[in-house]
Amino acid sequence: MARKVSPKEPSNAATDDPAAAYRALVEEIAEHDRRYHAEDAPTISDGDYDALRRKLVAIEAGHPEFVDDASPSKRVGAKPSERFSKVRHRVGMLSLGNIFADEEVEEFCTRVRRFLGLKTEDPLAITAEPKIDGLSCSLRYVDGVLVQAATRGDGQEGEDVTANIRTIAEIPHRLRGEAPGVLDIRGEVYMTKEGFAGVNARQAESGKPLFANPRNSAAGSLRQLDPAITASRPLRFFAYAWGEADHPPADTQTGMVEAFRRFGLPVNPETVLCRSAEELLAQYRRIEAERAALPYDIDGVVYKVNAVVLQARLGFVSRTPRWATAHKFPAERATTVLRRIEVQVGRTGTLTPVARLDPVTVGGVVVTNATLHNEDEIRRKDAREGDTVRLQRAGDVIPQIVEVLVEKRPAESKEYAFPTVCPACGSPAEREIDEKTGRQDVRRRCTAGLVCPAQAIERLKHFCARDALDIEGLGDRQIEQFYHEGLVMTPADIFTLRERDRRSLKKLKDREGYGDTSVRNLFASIDERRSPPVDKLLYSLGIRHVGRTNSKRLGRRYGTFEAIRAMAITAGARTAGGDTAEAAEAKAEMENIEGMGSAAVDQLVAFFAEANNNAVVDALLAEVTPVAMEAVVSTSPVSGKTVVFTGTLEKMTRDEAKAQAERLGAKVSGAVSRATDIVIAGVKAGSKLKKAAELGVETLSEDEWLARVGGATPEEVDEPDSDPGDDARE
Ligand code: IVH
């Protein structure tokens, strides 16, 4: 961003008093920073600004006693546009499944035992520890030295917060003792309740907005572009897990955490090793009773199978481990009045009812909206405008209405009628019928597609959003404004904006709220996005079920955008008699991409079957050039293979073996035939092994099989089989 040249010269802050001159200079720089960063309206040139900073550094060199933490020289001159760079986690950062009821603790233990094939009398050690309410981070130590730190992000890719993490006093820059060559420490960055109160007091003093709770405050403090701000906030850390680790220092959860402690990392002192569901529950009760007295916020207790080998055998389902779970504390509740029910129209046309509430505090956060999910839910609860309702809020999620207090209902109250036409465009809003089950979808959708302004606007917002094309300067408000004025109706219009503005008499820069600089910045950030990676471009189109993960899968499989589109069009080709063989094959091929699922393929095919959508995409492709990805046909050595397990397996149970093979994209069958690719023969394998030999099918011992699939990287194994990010903006 260039700084606008000021009509007035930068002041010369020299007086006879060097301390006063220094203070004046600090103030002057702070004021330019504010104009530049907060207002996007600098009043001096970059060169003049740099001269001021050089002068500051010169004074500081001569008078170190003047320097304090607030000095602009302590700040890295990060522009707000320079966002954090991305870090790919070598081993995915997963989240935990939740349980709430006491009985579920027993169920968790039983599930683990069943999966491992343990008998009731076999011992099974599980740890119980507090679930810290902060944000998880991965700290990478190489030869004992902290080299990188990243936030969790979407679990596969996080933000590089190394400089900020380095400001946290209790995180060692070098591990003590004999640390492994590579060790990713996973843990929680948090703020104590006291630290949070202090931060908010300072925010209030300086007239800045307050943080809602310690977790938000910790997140806001860590994700600062300026590490000096992070340094001024009382952030803390607990290490509780690990990612990539060569030569792991221990073979149990407790042993690993003990090793972390020896390395000089802070670990939570409340962790206890338990031998039964009863002991776990007793620890849950103890920790719950101590919750209020603990210096930091917790929202539950985490249980983890102690033996690392068993953790590995249990593996993951989707994005959550089978070997651990979070036993959450009951959600906090409050009562308030539901004033209005508003219906919002999402990117794919879904009508979502939102309850507008009288403000009320639940668990330390002021709540004014709650989700009502869908029309069936409203009917089931008989929620009406004017009702008094009980709310609950658990962790980060949007508050929910638990029940309606019917006894407080006003006499004139009327049952709520859910709209059957789209509130944005008046077109019919319908509930789809699931072809397979014959059941009505819970969601009602506007049928107008992109003709509906609400859908078109939401799609444009999605297109420009951070996790999509990430076009800075085109925020929700601008998109709405540009859409209503007819300036930007489809994604391609964004990229022709500059050229049209050049020819137009009504220039963007002459509008209220705009200026030379902001318009120039907007055009620059649009230009920066003219070569998006294939997966980003696909994701940004906002096709249902084609979220970030599925877009990556498609990009990785087919390489170019046109190849993906061609596959989808082939798969959608129909003859009068039904699907052509080629279409069926194309569809099956896409469905066989590990983790894809048929719903996403159906939506992709449906999208490219529409002439309208293709026209929108063609126009867009005339403006942007997607960058191809490296196409990888198969991500695992056994993907697409049909395998049969026979005999007694010794390293894993049948269920485990099956789950693992399927995770790697293999099809597990019970019988050997010509279609079988591999037979894995355990101890005492009999007729199936014989048959395999007769048919010339490859046979592997259990160890040979493990060696073969062991070649798959953990990331491939961890790849989730659903895509919760999809429709997330709805
Ligand atoms: S273990 C594979 N232990 O909870 C599981 N997580 O919902 C690795 N969290 O993203 C996580 N306290 O941010 C673990 N003692 C604890 C935790 C904990 C808080 C958070 C963490 C994670 C989330 C999972």
Coordinates of C-alpha atoms in Angstrom, one line a residue, residues 255-703:
G255 CA 4.9 -41.2 30.1
M256 CA 4.8 -38.7 27.2
V257 CA 3.4 -35.9 29.3
E258 CA 5.9 -36.7 32.0
A259 CA 8.7 -36.4 29.4
F260 CA 7.2 -33.0 28.3
R261 CA 7.5 -31.9 31.9
R262 CA 11.2 -33.0 32.0
F263 CA 11.8 -31.1 28.8
G264 CA 10.6 -28.0 30.6
L265 CA 7.1 -27.7 29.2
P266 CA 4.1 -26.8 31.4
V267 CA 1.8 -29.8 31.9
N268 CA -1.5 -30.0 33.7
P269 CA -1.2 -31.3 37.3
E270 CA -4.7 -32.7 37.4
T271 CA -4.1 -35.6 35.1
V272 CA -4.9 -39.0 36.8
L273 CA -4.5 -42.6 35.5
C274 CA -7.7 -44.7 35.9
R275 CA -8.4 -48.4 35.5
S276 CA -12.2 -48.4 35.1
A277 CA -15.2 -46.4 34.0
E278 CA -16.0 -45.9 37.8
E279 CA -12.6 -44.4 38.4
L280 CA -13.0 -42.1 35.3
L281 CA -16.3 -40.9 36.5
A282 CA -14.9 -40.3 40.0
Q283 CA -12.2 -38.1 38.5
Y284 CA -14.8 -36.3 36.4
R285 CA -16.8 -35.5 39.6
R286 CA -13.6 -34.3 41.4
I287 CA -12.6 -32.0 38.6
E288 CA -16.1 -30.7 38.2
A289 CA -16.2 -29.9 41.9
E290 CA -12.9 -28.1 41.6
R291 CA -13.8 -26.3 38.4
A292 CA -14.8 -22.9 39.9
A293 CA -11.6 -22.9 42.1
L294 CA -9.2 -23.6 39.2
P295 CA -7.4 -20.5 38.0
Y296 CA -8.4 -21.2 34.3
D297 CA -11.6 -22.1 32.5
I298 CA -12.3 -25.8 31.6
D299 CA -15.3 -27.2 29.8
G300 CA -15.0 -30.9 30.5
V301 CA -12.7 -33.8 31.2
V302 CA -10.7 -35.6 28.5
Y303 CA -10.3 -39.4 28.7
K304 CA -7.4 -41.0 26.7
V305 CA -6.3 -44.6 26.4
N306 CA -2.9 -44.6 28.0
A307 CA -0.9 -47.1 25.9
V308 CA 0.4 -45.5 22.7
V309 CA 0.2 -48.8 20.8
L310 CA -3.4 -49.1 21.6
Q311 CA -4.0 -45.5 20.6
A312 CA -2.5 -46.4 17.2
R313 CA -4.6 -49.5 16.9
L314 CA -7.8 -47.7 17.8
G315 CA -7.1 -45.0 15.2
F316 CA -9.7 -42.4 14.1
V317 CA -13.2 -42.2 12.8
S318 CA -13.5 -39.2 10.6
R319 CA -11.7 -36.4 12.4
T320 CA -12.0 -37.8 16.0
P321 CA -9.9 -40.4 17.7
R322 CA -11.5 -43.6 18.9
W323 CA -8.9 -43.7 21.7
A324 CA -10.0 -40.5 23.4
T325 CA -13.2 -38.5 24.1
A326 CA -14.3 -35.3 25.9
H327 CA -16.8 -35.7 28.7
K328 CA -18.3 -32.2 28.7
F329 CA -19.8 -30.4 31.6
P330 CA -23.5 -29.6 31.3
A331 CA -24.2 -26.5 29.3
E332 CA -25.0 -23.3 31.1
R333 CA -28.6 -22.1 31.0
A334 CA -30.6 -18.9 31.2
T335 CA -34.1 -17.6 30.6
T336 CA -35.2 -14.8 28.3
V337 CA -37.9 -13.6 25.9
L338 CA -38.0 -14.6 22.2
R339 CA -39.0 -11.3 20.5
R340 CA -39.0 -12.3 16.8
I341 CA -38.3 -15.2 14.5
E342 CA -36.3 -14.2 11.5
V343 CA -35.7 -16.4 8.5
Q344 CA -32.4 -16.0 6.7
V345 CA -31.6 -17.4 3.2
G346 CA -28.2 -19.1 2.9
R347 CA -25.8 -19.6 0.0
T348 CA -27.6 -22.7 -1.3
G349 CA -31.1 -21.4 -0.6
T350 CA -31.7 -23.0 2.8
L351 CA -34.2 -21.0 4.9
T352 CA -32.8 -20.8 8.5
P353 CA -34.9 -19.5 11.3
V354 CA -33.0 -17.4 13.9
A355 CA -34.5 -16.3 17.2
R356 CA -34.0 -12.7 18.2
L357 CA -33.9 -12.5 21.9
D358 CA -33.9 -10.0 24.7
P359 CA -30.2 -9.8 25.7
V360 CA -29.3 -12.2 28.5
T361 CA -26.0 -13.5 29.9
V362 CA -25.3 -17.2 29.6
G363 CA -22.0 -18.5 30.9
G364 CA -20.4 -15.0 30.9
V365 CA -21.5 -14.1 27.3
V366 CA -24.3 -11.8 26.3
V367 CA -26.6 -13.6 24.0
T368 CA -29.1 -12.0 21.6
N369 CA -29.6 -14.7 19.0
A370 CA -30.3 -18.4 19.2
T371 CA -30.6 -21.0 16.5
L372 CA -34.0 -22.6 15.9
H373 CA -32.6 -25.1 13.4
N374 CA -35.6 -25.6 11.0
E375 CA -39.3 -25.5 10.8
D376 CA -39.8 -29.0 12.3
E377 CA -37.9 -27.9 15.3
I378 CA -40.0 -24.8 15.8
R379 CA -43.1 -26.9 15.5
R380 CA -41.8 -29.5 17.9
K381 CA -41.0 -26.9 20.5
D382 CA -44.1 -24.8 19.5
A383 CA -41.8 -21.7 19.8
R384 CA -43.7 -18.5 19.2
E385 CA -42.8 -14.8 19.1
G386 CA -43.3 -13.4 22.6
D387 CA -42.5 -16.7 24.4
T388 CA -40.3 -16.9 27.4
V389 CA -37.6 -19.5 26.6
R390 CA -34.8 -21.4 28.3
L391 CA -31.5 -21.1 26.6
Q392 CA -28.3 -23.1 26.8
R393 CA -24.9 -22.5 25.5
A394 CA -22.1 -25.1 25.4
G395 CA -18.7 -23.8 24.6
D396 CA -18.4 -22.1 21.3
V397 CA -21.6 -23.2 19.7
I398 CA -24.5 -20.9 18.9
P399 CA -26.9 -20.9 21.9
Q400 CA -29.9 -23.2 21.6
I401 CA -33.4 -22.9 22.9
V402 CA -33.9 -25.9 25.2
E403 CA -37.6 -25.3 26.0
V404 CA -40.5 -22.9 25.9
L405 CA -42.0 -21.9 29.3
V406 CA -45.6 -22.3 28.2
E407 CA -46.9 -21.0 31.5
K408 CA -45.5 -17.6 30.7
R409 CA -47.0 -17.4 27.2
P410 CA -49.0 -14.2 26.5
A411 CA -52.7 -14.9 25.9
E412 CA -52.8 -13.4 22.4
S413 CA -49.9 -15.6 21.2
K414 CA -50.2 -17.3 17.8
E415 CA -48.6 -20.4 16.4
Y416 CA -45.6 -19.5 14.2
A417 CA -46.2 -20.1 10.5
F418 CA -43.0 -20.9 8.7
P419 CA -42.8 -19.1 5.3
T420 CA -43.4 -21.3 2.2
V421 CA -42.0 -18.6 0.0
C422 CA -38.5 -17.2 0.1
P423 CA -38.4 -14.1 2.3
A424 CA -35.8 -12.6 -0.1
C425 CA -37.3 -13.1 -3.5
G426 CA -40.8 -14.5 -3.0
S427 CA -40.1 -17.7 -5.0
P428 CA -41.6 -20.9 -3.7
A429 CA -39.5 -22.5 -0.9
E430 CA -39.7 -26.2 -0.9
R431 CA -38.6 -29.2 1.0
E432 CA -36.8 -31.8 -1.1
I433 CA -37.7 -35.4 -0.9
D434 CA -34.8 -37.8 -0.4
E435 CA -35.0 -40.2 -3.4
K436 CA -33.7 -43.1 -1.4
T437 CA -35.6 -42.8 1.9
G438 CA -38.7 -41.0 0.5
R439 CA -38.5 -38.7 3.5
Q440 CA -38.7 -34.9 3.4
D441 CA -35.6 -32.9 4.0
V442 CA -35.7 -30.9 7.2
R443 CA -34.5 -27.9 5.3
R444 CA -36.8 -25.8 3.2
R445 CA -35.0 -24.2 0.3
C446 CA -35.7 -21.3 -2.0
T447 CA -36.1 -22.8 -5.5
A448 CA -34.9 -19.7 -7.4
G449 CA -31.2 -20.5 -7.4
L450 CA -29.0 -17.6 -8.4
V451 CA -32.0 -15.6 -9.5
C452 CA -32.7 -15.1 -5.7
P453 CA -30.7 -12.1 -4.6
A454 CA -30.1 -13.5 -1.1
Q455 CA -28.5 -16.7 -2.6
A456 CA -26.5 -14.7 -5.2
I457 CA -25.2 -12.4 -2.5
E458 CA -24.4 -15.2 -0.1
R459 CA -22.5 -17.0 -2.9
L460 CA -20.6 -13.9 -3.7
K461 CA -19.7 -13.5 0.0
H462 CA -18.6 -17.1 0.1
F463 CA -16.5 -16.6 -3.1
C464 CA -14.6 -13.7 -1.5
A465 CA -14.3 -15.1 2.0
R466 CA -11.0 -15.8 3.6
D467 CA -11.1 -19.6 3.2
A468 CA -12.2 -19.2 -0.4
L469 CA -10.6 -16.7 -2.9
D470 CA -9.9 -14.4 0.0
I471 CA -10.4 -11.0 -1.6
E472 CA -9.5 -8.3 0.8
G473 CA -11.5 -5.2 0.6
L474 CA -14.7 -7.0 -0.6
G475 CA -16.4 -7.5 2.7
D476 CA -20.0 -8.5 3.2
R477 CA -21.2 -4.9 3.2
Q478 CA -19.5 -4.0 0.0
I479 CA -20.7 -7.1 -1.8
E480 CA -24.3 -6.3 -0.7
Q481 CA -23.9 -2.7 -2.0
F482 CA -22.3 -3.7 -5.3
Y483 CA -24.9 -6.4 -5.9
H484 CA -27.8 -4.1 -5.3
E485 CA -26.3 -1.5 -7.6
G486 CA -25.8 -4.1 -10.3
L487 CA -22.0 -3.6 -10.2
V488 CA -21.1 -7.1 -9.2
M489 CA -23.7 -9.9 -9.9
T490 CA -21.5 -12.9 -10.5
P491 CA -17.9 -13.7 -9.5
A492 CA -16.5 -12.7 -13.0
D493 CA -17.8 -9.2 -12.4
I494 CA -15.4 -8.7 -9.6
F495 CA -12.5 -9.1 -12.0
T496 CA -13.9 -6.7 -14.6
L497 CA -14.6 -4.1 -12.0
R498 CA -11.5 -2.1 -12.6
E499 CA -11.9 -1.9 -16.3
R500 CA -15.6 -0.9 -16.0
D501 CA -14.7 1.7 -13.4
R502 CA -12.1 3.2 -15.7
R503 CA -14.7 3.8 -18.4
S504 CA -17.5 4.8 -16.0
L505 CA -18.3 8.4 -15.1
K506 CA -19.5 7.4 -11.6
K507 CA -16.1 6.3 -10.2
L508 CA -15.8 4.1 -7.2
K509 CA -13.3 6.5 -5.6
D510 CA -15.8 9.3 -5.5
R511 CA -18.2 7.4 -3.4
E512 CA -18.7 7.9 0.3
G513 CA -16.5 5.6 2.3
Y514 CA -14.1 5.2 -0.6
G515 CA -11.0 7.1 -1.6
D516 CA -8.1 6.8 -4.0
T517 CA -6.2 4.5 -1.6
S518 CA -8.9 2.1 -0.7
V519 CA -10.0 1.7 -4.4
R520 CA -6.4 1.2 -5.5
N521 CA -6.0 -1.4 -2.7
L522 CA -9.2 -3.2 -3.7
F523 CA -8.2 -3.5 -7.3
A524 CA -4.7 -4.7 -6.2
S525 CA -6.1 -7.4 -4.0
I526 CA -8.5 -8.5 -6.8
D527 CA -5.5 -8.7 -9.1
E528 CA -3.6 -10.8 -6.6
R529 CA -6.3 -13.5 -7.0
R530 CA -6.2 -13.9 -10.7
S531 CA -4.3 -17.2 -10.4
P532 CA -6.1 -19.2 -7.7
P533 CA -5.1 -22.8 -7.0
V534 CA -7.6 -25.2 -8.5
D535 CA -9.1 -26.4 -5.2
K536 CA -9.6 -22.9 -3.9
L537 CA -11.4 -21.9 -7.1
L538 CA -13.6 -25.0 -7.0
Y539 CA -14.4 -24.4 -3.3
S540 CA -15.2 -20.8 -3.9
L541 CA -18.0 -21.7 -6.2
G542 CA -20.0 -22.8 -3.2
I543 CA -21.3 -26.1 -4.5
R544 CA -23.2 -28.0 -1.8
H545 CA -21.0 -30.7 -0.2
V546 CA -18.0 -29.6 -2.2
G547 CA -16.2 -28.0 0.7
R548 CA -12.5 -27.4 1.2
T549 CA -11.6 -31.0 1.7
N550 CA -13.5 -32.4 -1.2
S551 CA -12.2 -29.6 -3.4
K552 CA -8.7 -30.6 -2.4
R553 CA -9.5 -34.3 -3.1
L554 CA -10.8 -33.4 -6.6
G555 CA -7.9 -31.1 -7.3
R556 CA -5.4 -33.7 -6.3
R557 CA -7.0 -36.4 -8.3
Y558 CA -7.6 -34.4 -11.6
G559 CA -5.1 -31.7 -11.5
T560 CA -6.8 -29.0 -13.5
F561 CA -10.1 -27.2 -13.1
E562 CA -11.1 -28.2 -16.7
A563 CA -10.4 -31.9 -16.0
I564 CA -12.7 -31.8 -13.0
R565 CA -15.4 -30.0 -14.9
A566 CA -15.0 -32.5 -17.8
M567 CA -15.4 -35.4 -15.4
A568 CA -18.5 -33.9 -13.9
I569 CA -20.0 -33.2 -17.3
T570 CA -19.3 -36.7 -18.5
A571 CA -20.8 -38.1 -15.3
G572 CA -23.9 -36.0 -15.9
A573 CA -24.4 -37.0 -19.5
R574 CA -27.7 -38.8 -20.0
T575 CA -29.3 -40.6 -22.9
A576 CA -33.0 -41.2 -23.2
G577 CA -32.5 -44.6 -21.8
G578 CA -30.8 -43.4 -18.6
D579 CA -27.1 -43.0 -17.7
T580 CA -24.6 -43.9 -20.4
A581 CA -22.0 -46.4 -19.4
E582 CA -19.3 -43.8 -19.7
A583 CA -21.3 -41.5 -17.3
A584 CA -21.7 -44.3 -14.8
E585 CA -18.0 -45.0 -14.9
A586 CA -17.0 -41.3 -14.5
K587 CA -19.4 -41.0 -11.5
A588 CA -18.0 -44.2 -9.9
E589 CA -14.5 -43.0 -10.4
M590 CA -15.2 -39.8 -8.6
E591 CA -17.1 -41.6 -5.8
N592 CA -14.1 -43.8 -5.4
I593 CA -11.8 -41.0 -4.5
E594 CA -10.9 -41.7 -0.9
G595 CA -13.4 -39.9 1.4
M596 CA -15.5 -38.3 -1.4
G597 CA -19.0 -39.7 -0.9
S598 CA -21.8 -39.8 -3.4
A599 CA -23.6 -36.7 -2.1
A600 CA -20.7 -34.4 -3.1
V601 CA -20.4 -36.1 -6.5
D602 CA -24.2 -35.7 -7.1
Q603 CA -24.0 -32.0 -6.3
L604 CA -20.9 -31.5 -8.4
V605 CA -22.6 -33.2 -11.4
A606 CA -25.8 -31.3 -10.9
F607 CA -23.9 -28.0 -10.8
F608 CA -22.1 -28.6 -14.1
A609 CA -25.3 -29.9 -15.7
E610 CA -26.7 -26.4 -15.5
A611 CA -26.1 -24.2 -18.5
N612 CA -26.4 -21.2 -16.3
N613 CA -23.7 -22.3 -14.0
N614 CA -21.4 -23.1 -16.8
A615 CA -21.9 -19.7 -18.3
V616 CA -21.0 -18.1 -14.9
V617 CA -17.9 -20.4 -14.7
D618 CA -16.9 -19.6 -18.3
A619 CA -17.1 -15.9 -17.7
L620 CA -15.0 -16.4 -14.6
L621 CA -12.4 -18.5 -16.4
A622 CA -12.0 -15.7 -18.9
E623 CA -10.7 -13.5 -16.1
V624 CA -8.8 -16.0 -13.9
T625 CA -6.3 -18.7 -14.6
P626 CA -6.4 -21.5 -12.1
V627 CA -3.1 -23.0 -11.1
A628 CA -3.1 -26.7 -11.7
M629 CA -2.4 -29.1 -8.8
E630 CA -0.2 -32.2 -9.2
A631 CA -2.6 -35.0 -10.0
V632 CA -2.1 -38.1 -7.9
V633 CA -4.1 -41.1 -9.0
S634 CA -3.9 -43.1 -5.9
T635 CA -3.0 -42.0 -2.4
S636 CA -2.6 -45.3 -0.8
P637 CA -0.9 -48.5 -2.0
V638 CA -4.1 -50.5 -1.6
S639 CA -6.7 -48.0 -2.7
G640 CA -9.2 -49.5 -5.0
K641 CA -8.0 -53.0 -4.2
T642 CA -10.4 -55.8 -3.0
V643 CA -8.9 -57.6 0.0
V644 CA -9.9 -60.6 2.0
F645 CA -8.8 -61.3 5.6
T646 CA -8.7 -64.9 6.7
G647 CA -7.4 -66.9 9.7
T648 CA -6.6 -65.4 13.1
L649 CA -4.9 -62.0 13.0
E650 CA -2.5 -61.4 15.8
K651 CA -1.6 -57.7 15.6
M652 CA -5.2 -56.4 15.3
T653 CA -8.8 -57.5 15.5
R654 CA -10.8 -58.2 12.3
D655 CA -12.7 -55.0 12.9
E656 CA -9.6 -52.9 13.2
A657 CA -8.1 -54.5 10.1
K658 CA -11.2 -53.9 8.1
A659 CA -11.5 -50.3 9.3
Q660 CA -7.9 -49.6 8.5
A661 CA -8.1 -51.2 5.0
E662 CA -11.3 -49.2 4.2
R663 CA -9.7 -46.0 5.5
L664 CA -7.0 -46.6 2.9
G665 CA -9.5 -47.0 0.1
A666 CA -9.5 -50.8 -0.1
K667 CA -12.7 -52.8 -0.4
V668 CA -13.0 -55.6 2.2
S669 CA -14.7 -58.7 1.0
G670 CA -15.6 -61.9 2.8
A671 CA -15.0 -64.4 0.0
V672 CA -12.1 -65.1 -2.4
S673 CA -12.9 -64.8 -6.1
R674 CA -11.2 -63.7 -9.3
A675 CA -12.0 -60.2 -8.3
T676 CA -9.9 -60.4 -5.2
D677 CA -6.6 -58.6 -5.3
I678 CA -5.0 -59.5 -2.0
V679 CA -5.6 -62.2 0.6
I680 CA -4.2 -61.5 4.1
A681 CA -3.7 -64.8 5.8
G682 CA -3.4 -65.0 9.6
V683 CA -2.8 -68.0 11.7
K684 CA -4.7 -71.2 10.8
A685 CA -5.9 -69.8 7.5
G686 CA -7.7 -72.6 5.6
S687 CA -9.9 -72.9 2.6
K688 CA -9.7 -69.2 1.5
L689 CA -6.0 -69.4 1.4
K690 CA -6.1 -72.5 -0.7
K691 CA -8.6 -70.9 -3.0
A692 CA -6.3 -67.8 -3.4
A693 CA -3.4 -70.1 -4.3
E694 CA -5.6 -71.8 -6.9
L695 CA -6.7 -68.6 -8.4
G696 CA -3.2 -67.1 -8.3
V697 CA -4.3 -64.2 -6.0
E698 CA -1.6 -62.5 -4.1
T699 CA -1.3 -63.6 -0.5
L700 CA 0.3 -61.7 2.3
S701 CA 1.1 -62.5 5.9
E702 CA -0.3 -60.1 8.5
D703 CA 3.2 -58.5 8.8

